[in-house]
């Protein structure tokens, strides 16, 4: 039965309540709280039962047919919720707002929170990853994009030119799972994000106009920033339904402060995850992540994705690493102290949002406890930033919160003795009465002589005296006991004095629980006043932790301080690819990358598996490491600051978008050619191999000429077209290098050593002969190669323009003829014998050709 078919006048009141709520949340699955379950109904139930493999049942609601229903226990809902969110659904949690025990008639229910990918509950998040939700606000002449991580309070805005590619790249490269867009946006963007990147996109135009959030953009003049962030904020306030005043002031991202690269480059260079398994392990992030705190881990990831271009800041970071490298003891001490610091950013978000528990407070206290030492160490290191220690908040938490407090806030056990006198008195009363009850057992045993007598407690009868079956006959009326329960093993009795004490205990208990809860929320409110100060501390600690991680990684892997030069030169001695080096069992062969003022392009030749692409990646990784402020994997490094990196490396996974590999190659090449500046780095790995040889070669050459003459960016270009190496004669700033390999005892060994000059041209044929291809064939290949290498051929190739026809060979002519014969027959009009004859003739002709 469908929701739309329901006659609202006939349906039960509870189902009516459900339908009213559901109407407000059409695109959202409603978890409707009914006692100990969250129930789903109608289409939601059908969908959830399918996605979560739950049994679909039905509920009677006054209609002839039962309403489809499926449910999950409320105490185990998180796993189910996560699964649905992961699959891209939104879930609204409709809670019971009044206690069923105290309510006559219908329990009130309403949505208390909508959970989506971007607004997920914190404890399901990876601690070392951020969780941004984003928006695109189309101003029709520009795009405003903002990013907010509710769990940490970070928020960013960027204003982009009105180019779709830019907007898409910004969203995709921040790994967003959910994006809100205004309705002016081109639907192509929405479709692209949904289908290619499985991003949850919501179209809505609401803008938050609460003055309370003006502070977010008070330092920024551009009004578009306020509009953009208010658009996203409005959605968050509608879904989170809570206070978001922990959000930190918006940071305006300006692209010229960052080394830019697109999402393909990020993937190809395996900066934060590997291409094959999408795994953090064996990525650059994995190699450098020696951070001790969640904040440091998140900052590291953000920094790797957004390296800097600010020379002073980068040199500052190198200076700090250099200092830390010499301060062995302080460095170790700092690491130990940072290890005690919990995720301050997410803790204060929870405090501010009002859903923190006593354990969060203990974590906050322990973190604050490490601050005085950290402050001292930073001073001793002459670190250029310091931190507050918030001693008063530490003292408050230290004297108030019980160290073994439970997670729940309604079971007591939260507050330490000595913090509040009223609470202490109540606890005394409870304790004395409990002692009194314990004494009763002793006294009654003595008074009655019944040795097996015991005092016990259960929720139904409260305190009782239990006597075993064998002794029941000894119980006398004069004791004044009242029989309450008969068991197979004995009898249970209550007495007036037991009940009197019980009332005192239970009364005290209830008062204690209430008082503890109130005291706890008071302390939490107090802590809330410190939120922005804690956020500032957290930022500094994150930076310290990240730089410490760089130091440890540099020490462990033998990295060197780079020199950032103002000259247009690259001078890397004995460079390595840090991850390949770490992961490979074989020894890594170091390579120099030298590109003086007079060299803009290195044309790299060499057989497959020689190490061409590793060499290129090595340069890009070195540049990125230098521009995040880390030391670099080589003996010596002098490089300029780059503004952008463009890559065309490896297979592209854009095949989902229906474009051929070659088209994607050309688009990426175009991206580089139209956006690169002299200060960019371009890496092209075997560009042009996706099309026919001559086409590919011609394009590769034209692109090289273009870069050489017009862009002048430092470029590494690997190719297996030996013919291109001749370009060095005409293009003065292009140099040939090759990756060598040797033959030893009939086996090819790749030396992975990059040397000047072009590769030995007959190398491929040599490898083929080692692979034991027939002698005749090898001989023929050598003849053909000679033709290719002849001056004649070379001239012909150089003279060929992009669009000229290449004369077909005899073999091509023959194949063309056979193709047209096949095209001209119609198999449906042929008899089997005719078809067989035709096939026979074709085969004969083909054999003749050979
Ligand atoms: P190509 O691009 O020439 O086909 P790759 O760069 O993919 O070759 O390298 C092939 C393999 O050789 C890599 O997976 C790596 O394990 C190894 N390799 C490459 N360069 C080196 C090096 N300098 N030292 C050690 N091993 C290397």
XYZ file of N, CA, C and O in Angstrom, residues 25-192:
672
model
N 8.998 16.034 5.454
C 10.312 15.476 5.122
C 10.184 14.460 3.990
O 10.489 13.283 4.161
N 9.703 14.963 2.875
C 9.404 14.073 1.755
C 10.603 13.237 1.291
O 10.484 12.048 1.058
N 11.788 13.884 1.151
C 12.931 13.162 0.579
C 13.769 12.464 1.645
O 14.926 12.165 1.447
N 13.156 12.198 2.791
C 13.921 11.702 3.935
C 13.240 10.478 4.533
O 12.011 10.437 4.597
N 14.040 9.511 4.939
C 13.456 8.345 5.613
C 13.194 8.731 7.069
O 14.075 9.273 7.733
N 11.975 8.454 7.558
C 11.673 8.824 8.947
C 11.876 7.612 9.861
O 11.302 6.549 9.618
N 12.728 7.779 10.883
C 12.826 6.802 11.963
C 11.824 7.264 13.021
O 12.066 8.259 13.707
N 10.703 6.574 13.129
C 9.598 7.028 13.975
C 9.629 6.245 15.275
O 9.436 5.029 15.292
N 9.897 6.935 16.366
C 10.106 6.223 17.635
C 8.786 5.730 18.216
O 7.871 6.514 18.489
N 8.712 4.406 18.402
C 7.552 3.796 19.056
C 8.109 2.908 20.160
O 8.606 1.823 19.876
N 8.094 3.397 21.392
C 8.639 2.617 22.511
C 10.101 2.329 22.297
O 10.904 3.250 22.099
N 10.453 1.034 22.263
C 11.853 0.660 22.146
C 12.318 0.523 20.706
O 13.404 0.015 20.442
N 11.487 0.919 19.755
C 11.841 0.758 18.338
C 11.758 2.058 17.551
O 11.011 2.965 17.912
N 12.570 2.144 16.502
C 12.314 3.144 15.472
C 11.613 2.397 14.349
O 12.170 1.426 13.806
N 10.411 2.834 14.014
C 9.666 2.151 12.959
C 9.677 2.985 11.684
O 9.726 4.217 11.729
N 9.647 2.285 10.553
C 9.475 2.971 9.279
C 8.205 2.433 8.636
O 7.867 1.270 8.834
N 7.526 3.293 7.873
C 6.253 2.881 7.272
C 6.226 3.145 5.767
O 7.019 3.926 5.265
N 5.270 2.516 5.125
C 5.013 2.710 3.680
C 6.306 2.516 2.861
O 7.053 1.595 3.107
N 6.530 3.452 1.905
C 7.669 3.304 0.988
C 9.006 3.293 1.740
O 9.935 2.604 1.348
N 9.069 4.076 2.835
C 10.300 4.073 3.646
C 10.591 2.662 4.140
O 11.740 2.217 4.146
N 9.543 1.975 4.588
C 9.713 0.633 5.147
C 10.175 -0.333 4.062
O 11.071 -1.155 4.268
N 9.565 -0.190 2.870
C 9.949 -1.089 1.771
C 11.414 -0.885 1.400
O 12.178 -1.823 1.214
N 11.778 0.379 1.328
C 13.149 0.700 0.943
C 14.153 0.231 2.011
O 15.150 -0.415 1.717
N 13.839 0.536 3.259
C 14.769 0.185 4.332
C 14.863 -1.337 4.477
O 15.941 -1.874 4.721
N 13.738 -2.036 4.315
C 13.810 -3.488 4.481
C 14.707 -4.082 3.402
O 15.451 -5.022 3.645
N 14.696 -3.445 2.222
C 15.540 -3.921 1.136
C 17.014 -3.566 1.407
O 17.890 -4.425 1.361
N 17.258 -2.311 1.744
C 18.635 -1.857 1.919
C 19.297 -2.453 3.163
O 20.494 -2.662 3.197
N 18.497 -2.686 4.208
C 19.085 -3.138 5.473
C 18.816 -4.623 5.735
O 19.155 -5.135 6.799
N 18.189 -5.259 4.748
C 17.837 -6.677 4.874
C 17.032 -6.939 6.149
O 17.355 -7.798 6.961
N 15.982 -6.158 6.333
C 15.100 -6.334 7.490
C 13.789 -6.968 7.017
O 13.422 -6.841 5.850
N 13.100 -7.603 7.942
C 11.826 -8.208 7.573
C 10.765 -7.123 7.451
O 10.646 -6.262 8.325
N 10.030 -7.196 6.373
C 8.952 -6.227 6.178
C 7.687 -6.807 6.802
O 7.277 -7.918 6.469
N 7.098 -6.070 7.750
C 5.859 -6.553 8.364
C 4.757 -5.541 8.059
O 4.895 -4.740 7.141
N 3.707 -5.576 8.837
C 2.627 -4.625 8.585
C 2.037 -4.153 9.898
O 2.212 -4.783 10.943
N 1.333 -3.003 9.850
C 0.715 -2.504 11.072
C -0.748 -2.171 10.789
O -1.067 -1.588 9.745
N -1.618 -2.552 11.727
C -3.027 -2.191 11.591
C -3.218 -0.745 11.974
O -2.822 -0.320 13.056
N -3.813 0.011 11.083
C -3.988 1.440 11.394
C -5.388 1.891 11.092
O -5.603 3.026 10.661
N -6.325 0.991 11.229
C -7.707 1.369 10.985
C -8.108 1.200 9.536
O -9.254 1.439 9.172
N -7.186 0.794 8.689
C -7.536 0.602 7.275
C -7.755 -0.879 7.023
O -7.396 -1.720 7.838
N -8.310 -1.148 5.838
C -8.545 -2.569 5.526
C -7.230 -3.324 5.396
O -7.043 -4.424 5.887
N -6.296 -2.664 4.749
C -5.005 -3.305 4.527
C -4.029 -2.860 5.605
O -4.151 -1.740 6.117
N -3.065 -3.736 5.894
C -2.060 -3.299 6.878
C -1.008 -2.417 6.199
O -0.671 -2.631 5.042
N -0.503 -1.470 6.957
C 0.494 -0.545 6.399
C 1.870 -1.216 6.447
O 2.243 -1.761 7.491
N 2.644 -1.188 5.345
C 3.983 -1.799 5.386
C 4.831 -1.156 6.479
O 4.832 0.072 6.619
N 5.526 -1.996 7.224
C 6.296 -1.472 8.357
C 7.565 -2.288 8.534
O 7.568 -3.494 8.285
N 8.651 -1.658 8.912
C 9.788 -2.422 9.433
C 10.470 -1.589 10.490
O 10.345 -0.361 10.507
N 11.141 -2.259 11.421
C 11.657 -1.523 12.579
C 13.042 -1.971 12.986
O 13.507 -3.049 12.618
N 13.684 -1.100 13.757
C 14.994 -1.443 14.320
C 14.994 -1.050 15.790
O 14.407 -0.040 16.164
N 15.659 -1.848 16.640
C 15.685 -1.516 18.063
C 16.409 -0.192 18.281
O 17.443 0.044 17.654
N 15.880 0.660 19.149
C 16.451 2.005 19.280
C 17.886 1.976 19.811
O 18.696 2.801 19.478
N 18.200 0.949 20.640
C 19.543 0.941 21.228
C 20.597 0.488 20.225
O 21.791 0.609 20.458
N 20.147 -0.044 19.077
C 21.130 -0.504 18.090
C 20.917 0.202 16.756
O 21.240 -0.321 15.706
N 20.373 1.417 16.815
C 19.993 2.042 15.546
C 21.166 2.587 14.754
O 21.085 2.738 13.546
N 22.297 2.860 15.447
C 23.372 3.588 14.780
C 23.946 2.865 13.563
O 24.217 3.476 12.532
N 24.123 1.559 13.706
C 24.673 0.781 12.597
C 23.774 0.879 11.373
O 24.242 1.086 10.247
N 22.454 0.759 11.609
C 21.498 0.840 10.501
C 21.509 2.239 9.890
O 21.484 2.419 8.678
N 21.553 3.220 10.778
C 21.546 4.610 10.321
C 22.761 4.864 9.423
O 22.646 5.397 8.314
N 23.924 4.418 9.897
C 25.151 4.617 9.128
C 25.062 4.021 7.746
O 25.484 4.607 6.766
N 24.491 2.811 7.698
C 24.387 2.124 6.405
C 23.557 2.954 5.430
O 23.918 3.111 4.268
N 22.441 3.457 5.912
C 21.570 4.245 5.033
C 22.265 5.538 4.593
O 22.193 5.933 3.437
N 22.971 6.176 5.519
C 23.657 7.440 5.191
C 24.744 7.161 4.162
O 24.912 7.890 3.191
N 25.470 6.093 4.393
C 26.541 5.702 3.481
C 26.003 5.502 2.074
O 26.636 5.837 1.092
N 24.798 4.959 1.994
C 24.196 4.715 0.678
C 23.607 5.988 0.089
O 23.022 5.961 -0.988
N 23.699 7.083 0.817
C 23.269 8.365 0.255
C 21.849 8.780 0.620
O 21.304 9.701 0.036
N 21.235 8.111 1.608
C 19.889 8.539 2.031
C 20.001 9.561 3.159
O 21.031 9.660 3.820
N 18.894 10.291 3.365
C 18.817 11.173 4.521
C 17.864 10.519 5.513
O 16.860 9.937 5.096
N 18.142 10.630 6.790
C 17.267 10.020 7.793
C 16.852 11.073 8.824
O 17.704 11.781 9.365
N 15.548 11.177 9.056
C 15.073 12.107 10.083
C 14.676 11.284 11.301
O 13.952 10.287 11.179
N 15.164 11.690 12.448
C 14.843 10.937 13.661
C 13.684 11.639 14.367
O 13.830 12.761 14.850
N 12.528 10.963 14.395
C 11.353 11.530 15.054
C 11.249 10.894 16.437
O 11.003 9.698 16.561
N 11.487 11.692 17.460
C 11.534 11.170 18.825
C 10.207 11.382 19.546
O 9.389 12.216 19.143
N 10.043 10.669 20.649
C 8.916 10.923 21.551
C 9.315 12.108 22.412
O 10.341 12.064 23.089
N 8.533 13.166 22.382
C 8.922 14.364 23.116
C 8.334 14.386 24.520
O 8.778 15.122 25.383
N 7.290 13.576 24.739
C 6.748 13.487 26.106
C 6.891 12.045 26.567
O 6.923 11.121 25.750
N 7.024 11.887 27.875
C 7.209 10.549 28.425
C 5.880 9.803 28.380
O 4.880 10.291 28.925
N 5.849 8.605 27.741
C 4.576 7.874 27.650
C 3.950 7.630 29.019
O 2.725 7.630 29.163
N 4.799 7.481 30.055
C 4.268 7.200 31.408
C 3.405 8.358 31.930
O 2.441 8.159 32.626
N 3.855 9.586 31.579
C 3.172 10.770 32.130
C 2.150 11.355 31.170
O 1.630 12.440 31.395
N 1.946 10.686 30.035
C 1.085 11.310 29.032
C -0.245 10.605 28.931
O -0.288 9.385 28.820
N -1.299 11.428 28.973
C -2.612 10.839 28.697
C -2.847 11.044 27.209
O -2.569 12.099 26.662
N -3.316 10.030 26.529
C -3.541 10.165 25.087
C -2.249 9.985 24.324
O -1.352 9.264 24.766
N -2.144 10.706 23.207
C -1.014 10.484 22.299
C 0.275 11.120 22.790
O 0.283 12.247 23.244
N 1.341 10.363 22.666
C 2.662 10.910 22.968
C 3.025 11.894 21.859
O 2.807 11.616 20.687
N 3.591 13.039 22.237
C 4.015 13.994 21.198
C 5.276 13.490 20.516
O 6.158 12.940 21.175
N 5.340 13.666 19.211
C 6.564 13.270 18.503
C 6.942 14.344 17.495
O 6.076 14.961 16.899
N 8.247 14.526 17.315
C 8.688 15.389 16.214
C 10.134 15.059 15.859
O 10.833 14.382 16.621
N 10.549 15.588 14.713
C 11.915 15.324 14.255
C 12.878 16.160 15.091
O 12.712 17.366 15.209
N 13.860 15.498 15.674
C 14.833 16.253 16.469
C 16.117 16.467 15.680
O 16.922 17.314 15.992
N 16.324 15.678 14.646
C 17.536 15.833 13.860
C 17.381 15.107 12.530
O 16.762 14.054 12.465
N 17.945 15.708 11.491
C 18.017 14.989 10.221
C 19.485 14.639 10.035
O 20.350 15.498 10.136
N 19.753 13.372 9.810
C 21.142 12.962 9.640
C 21.398 12.746 8.153
O 20.634 12.044 7.479
N 22.444 13.367 7.650
C 22.821 13.195 6.245
C 24.318 12.976 6.222
O 24.965 13.046 7.260
N 24.844 12.748 5.023
C 26.288 12.499 4.943
C 27.102 13.614 5.575
O 28.102 13.390 6.218
N 26.660 14.833 5.349
C 27.465 15.959 5.812
C 27.185 16.355 7.247
O 27.863 17.205 7.803
N 26.164 15.764 7.874
C 25.814 16.203 9.233
C 25.766 15.016 10.182
O 25.017 14.990 11.129
N 26.590 14.029 9.880
C 26.565 12.784 10.628
C 26.917 12.937 12.108
O 27.613 13.865 12.480
N 26.453 11.991 12.923
C 26.795 12.004 14.352
C 28.290 11.783 14.496
O 28.864 10.968 13.804
N 28.903 12.528 15.435
C 30.371 12.524 15.463
C 31.008 11.184 15.724
O 32.049 10.896 15.183
N 30.415 10.378 16.607
C 31.159 9.186 16.990
C 31.210 8.144 15.880
O 31.796 7.088 16.038
N 30.610 8.446 14.734
C 30.749 7.510 13.624
C 31.811 8.012 12.646
O 32.059 7.403 11.631
N 32.422 9.136 12.945
C 33.389 9.704 12.009
C 34.795 9.202 12.292
O 35.144 8.912 13.417
N 35.573 9.159 11.209
C 36.982 8.821 11.357
C 37.687 10.007 12.017
O 37.576 11.131 11.556
N 38.418 9.739 13.101
C 38.940 10.866 13.877
C 39.979 11.671 13.106
O 40.151 12.845 13.343
N 40.685 11.023 12.183
C 41.733 11.768 11.478
C 41.253 12.274 10.128
O 42.038 12.570 9.240
N 39.953 12.316 9.955
C 39.424 12.833 8.706
C 38.401 13.905 9.044
O 37.712 13.805 10.048
N 38.330 14.921 8.209
C 37.313 15.916 8.441
C 36.035 15.476 7.739
O 36.026 14.498 6.986
N 34.952 16.175 7.990
C 33.684 15.782 7.400
C 32.949 17.031 6.920
O 32.046 17.515 7.578
N 33.400 17.510 5.784
C 32.808 18.746 5.286
C 31.514 18.488 4.529
O 31.381 17.497 3.819
N 30.605 19.415 4.717
C 29.437 19.481 3.847
C 29.652 20.781 3.076
O 30.258 21.717 3.583
N 29.193 20.834 1.838
C 29.485 22.034 1.050
C 28.264 22.550 0.320
O 27.200 21.921 0.323
N 28.412 23.721 -0.254
C 27.351 24.214 -1.124
C 27.946 24.936 -2.325
O 29.126 25.299 -2.321
N 27.134 25.061 -3.361
C 27.516 25.910 -4.491
C 26.402 26.934 -4.605
O 25.232 26.566 -4.772
N 26.759 28.198 -4.487
C 25.762 29.242 -4.678
C 26.057 29.916 -6.005
O 27.109 30.530 -6.188
N 25.133 29.747 -6.940
C 25.353 30.285 -8.284
C 24.853 31.732 -8.315
O 23.659 31.987 -8.203
N 25.793 32.681 -8.457
C 25.407 34.102 -8.547
C 25.168 34.506 -10.011
O 25.043 35.674 -10.324
N 25.243 33.570 -10.870
C 25.073 33.740 -12.320
C 26.259 34.417 -13.007
O 26.382 34.360 -14.210
N 27.131 35.069 -12.268
C 28.368 35.594 -12.855
C 29.573 35.060 -12.081
O 30.706 35.259 -12.455
N 29.313 34.350 -10.997
C 30.382 33.753 -10.174
C 29.753 32.625 -9.353
O 28.531 32.574 -9.211
N 30.605 31.750 -8.860
C 30.120 30.713 -7.933
C 30.689 30.989 -6.549
O 31.877 31.288 -6.417
N 29.817 30.892 -5.533
C 30.309 30.924 -4.164
C 30.254 29.497 -3.655
O 29.243 28.806 -3.827
N 31.344 29.050 -3.046
C 31.345 27.688 -2.507
C 31.747 27.772 -1.047
O 32.736 28.438 -0.717
N 30.957 27.157 -0.171
C 31.439 27.124 1.209
C 31.514 25.699 1.700
O 30.855 24.788 1.172
N 32.342 25.509 2.699
C 32.556 24.194 3.295
C 32.428 24.372 4.803
O 33.022 25.287 5.360
N 31.656 23.509 5.426
C 31.564 23.561 6.889
C 31.746 22.151 7.437
O 31.159 21.199 6.929
N 32.583 22.024 8.456
C 32.675 20.757 9.169
C 32.028 20.988 10.539
O 32.622 21.617 11.407
N 30.811 20.502 10.680
C 30.071 20.749 11.927
C 30.804 20.126 13.110
O 30.783 20.643 14.219
N 31.492 19.020 12.849
C 32.119 18.301 13.961
C 33.324 19.041 14.526
O 33.718 18.801 15.651
N 33.936 19.911 13.744
C 35.104 20.633 14.257
C 34.867 22.134 14.287
O 35.638 22.873 14.883
N 33.824 22.593 13.601
C 33.524 24.023 13.590
C 34.264 24.812 12.523
O 34.143 26.025 12.452
N 35.034 24.129 11.670
C 35.766 24.853 10.630
C 34.836 25.279 9.498
O 33.954 24.512 9.099
N 35.050 26.492 8.959
C 34.270 26.869 7.787
C 35.104 27.707 6.829
O 35.926 28.523 7.244
N 34.907 27.440 5.554
C 35.664 28.107 4.494
C 34.711 28.585 3.420
O 33.685 27.950 3.170
N 35.106 29.662 2.751
C 34.362 30.078 1.558
C 35.363 30.404 0.471
O 36.462 30.889 0.734
N 34.967 30.119 -0.756
C 35.792 30.506 -1.898
C 34.860 31.054 -2.973
O 33.764 30.528 -3.170
N 35.270 32.135 -3.614
C 34.473 32.678 -4.713
C 35.218 32.378 -6.010
O 36.408 32.666 -6.133
N 34.510 31.746 -6.943
C 35.170 31.310 -8.188
C 34.548 31.993 -9.397
O 33.376 32.385 -9.368
N 35.332 32.074 -10.476
C 34.769 32.541 -11.741
C 33.625 31.628 -12.148
O 33.575 30.471 -11.728
N 32.751 32.128 -12.994
C 31.578 31.347 -13.355
C 31.933 30.283 -14.399
O 31.483 30.317 -15.542
N 32.793 29.327 -13.982
C 33.163 28.237 -14.885
C 32.806 26.929 -14.190
O 33.264 26.664 -13.070
N 32.021 26.113 -14.882
C 31.508 24.891 -14.258
C 32.629 23.978 -13.761
O 32.556 23.416 -12.675
N 33.685 23.862 -14.593
C 34.789 22.961 -14.230
C 35.404 23.344 -12.892
O 35.757 22.477 -12.085
N 35.528 24.646 -12.692
C 36.156 25.109 -11.444
C 35.306 24.716 -10.244
O 35.811 24.225 -9.227
N 33.999 24.931 -10.383
C 33.101 24.621 -9.266
C 33.141 23.123 -8.972
O 33.259 22.700 -7.810
N 33.068 22.321 -10.016
C 33.062 20.867 -9.824
C 34.367 20.413 -9.177
O 34.378 19.646 -8.218
N 35.475 20.940 -9.682
C 36.767 20.519 -9.142
C 36.879 20.851 -7.651
O 37.381 20.055 -6.863
N 36.370 22.011 -7.282
C 36.459 22.437 -5.879
C 35.680 21.459 -4.976
O 36.136 21.057 -3.917
N 34.507 21.058 -5.446
C 33.674 20.147 -4.657
C 34.323 18.761 -4.582
O 34.458 18.169 -3.509
N 34.756 18.291 -5.741
C 35.279 16.928 -5.793
C 36.599 16.819 -5.043
O 36.849 15.836 -4.341
N 37.434 17.847 -5.154
C 38.749 17.678 -4.529
C 38.661 17.780 -3.005
O 39.582 17.385 -2.317
N 37.557 18.266 -2.476
C 37.413 18.249 -1.023
C 36.682 17.005 -0.536
O 36.301 16.933 0.629
N 36.486 16.058 -1.446
C 35.897 14.775 -1.042
C 34.533 14.922 -0.398
O 34.224 14.217 0.569
N 33.727 15.832 -0.868
C 32.452 16.065 -0.192
C 31.468 14.932 -0.490
O 31.429 14.408 -1.595
N 30.691 14.583 0.510
C 29.672 13.559 0.313
C 28.319 14.194 0.056
O 27.400 13.556 -0.450
N 28.193 15.465 0.429
C 26.895 16.111 0.334
C 27.047 17.588 -0.024
O 27.904 18.280 0.527
N 26.226 18.044 -0.946
C 26.325 19.425 -1.414
C 24.926 20.012 -1.558
O 24.003 19.349 -2.030
N 24.774 21.259 -1.134
C 23.509 21.982 -1.306
C 23.730 22.999 -2.425
O 24.777 23.651 -2.454
N 22.787 23.123 -3.337
C 22.958 24.096 -4.425
C 21.703 24.957 -4.518
O 20.613 24.517 -4.138
N 21.842 26.184 -5.012
C 20.635 26.994 -5.204
C 20.034 26.681 -6.578
O 20.690 26.072 -7.437
N 18.807 27.102 -6.767
C 18.101 26.589 -7.947
C 18.564 27.220 -9.261
O 18.206 26.754 -10.322
N 19.390 28.252 -9.178
C 19.882 28.858 -10.420
C 20.949 28.009 -11.086
O 21.348 28.271 -12.219
N 21.410 27.026 -10.386
C 22.558 26.273 -10.895
C 22.213 25.457 -12.147
O 21.086 24.996 -12.305
N 23.189 25.322 -13.002
C 23.052 24.507 -14.203
C 22.898 23.036 -13.786
O 23.723 22.500 -13.043
N 21.814 22.399 -14.267
C 21.547 21.012 -13.831
C 22.644 20.041 -14.260
O 22.790 18.956 -13.716
N 23.429 20.446 -15.228
C 24.540 19.592 -15.674
C 25.505 19.346 -14.505
O 26.015 18.236 -14.338
N 25.715 20.391 -13.709
C 26.622 20.242 -12.566
C 26.019 19.248 -11.574
O 26.692 18.341 -11.083
N 24.725 19.412 -11.317
C 24.050 18.533 -10.355
C 24.152 17.086 -10.831
O 24.536 16.188 -10.070
N 23.835 16.869 -12.106
C 23.865 15.506 -12.638
C 25.276 14.934 -12.581
O 25.475 13.768 -12.241
N 26.238 15.768 -12.921
C 27.619 15.294 -12.934
C 28.060 14.857 -11.536
O 28.622 13.789 -11.347
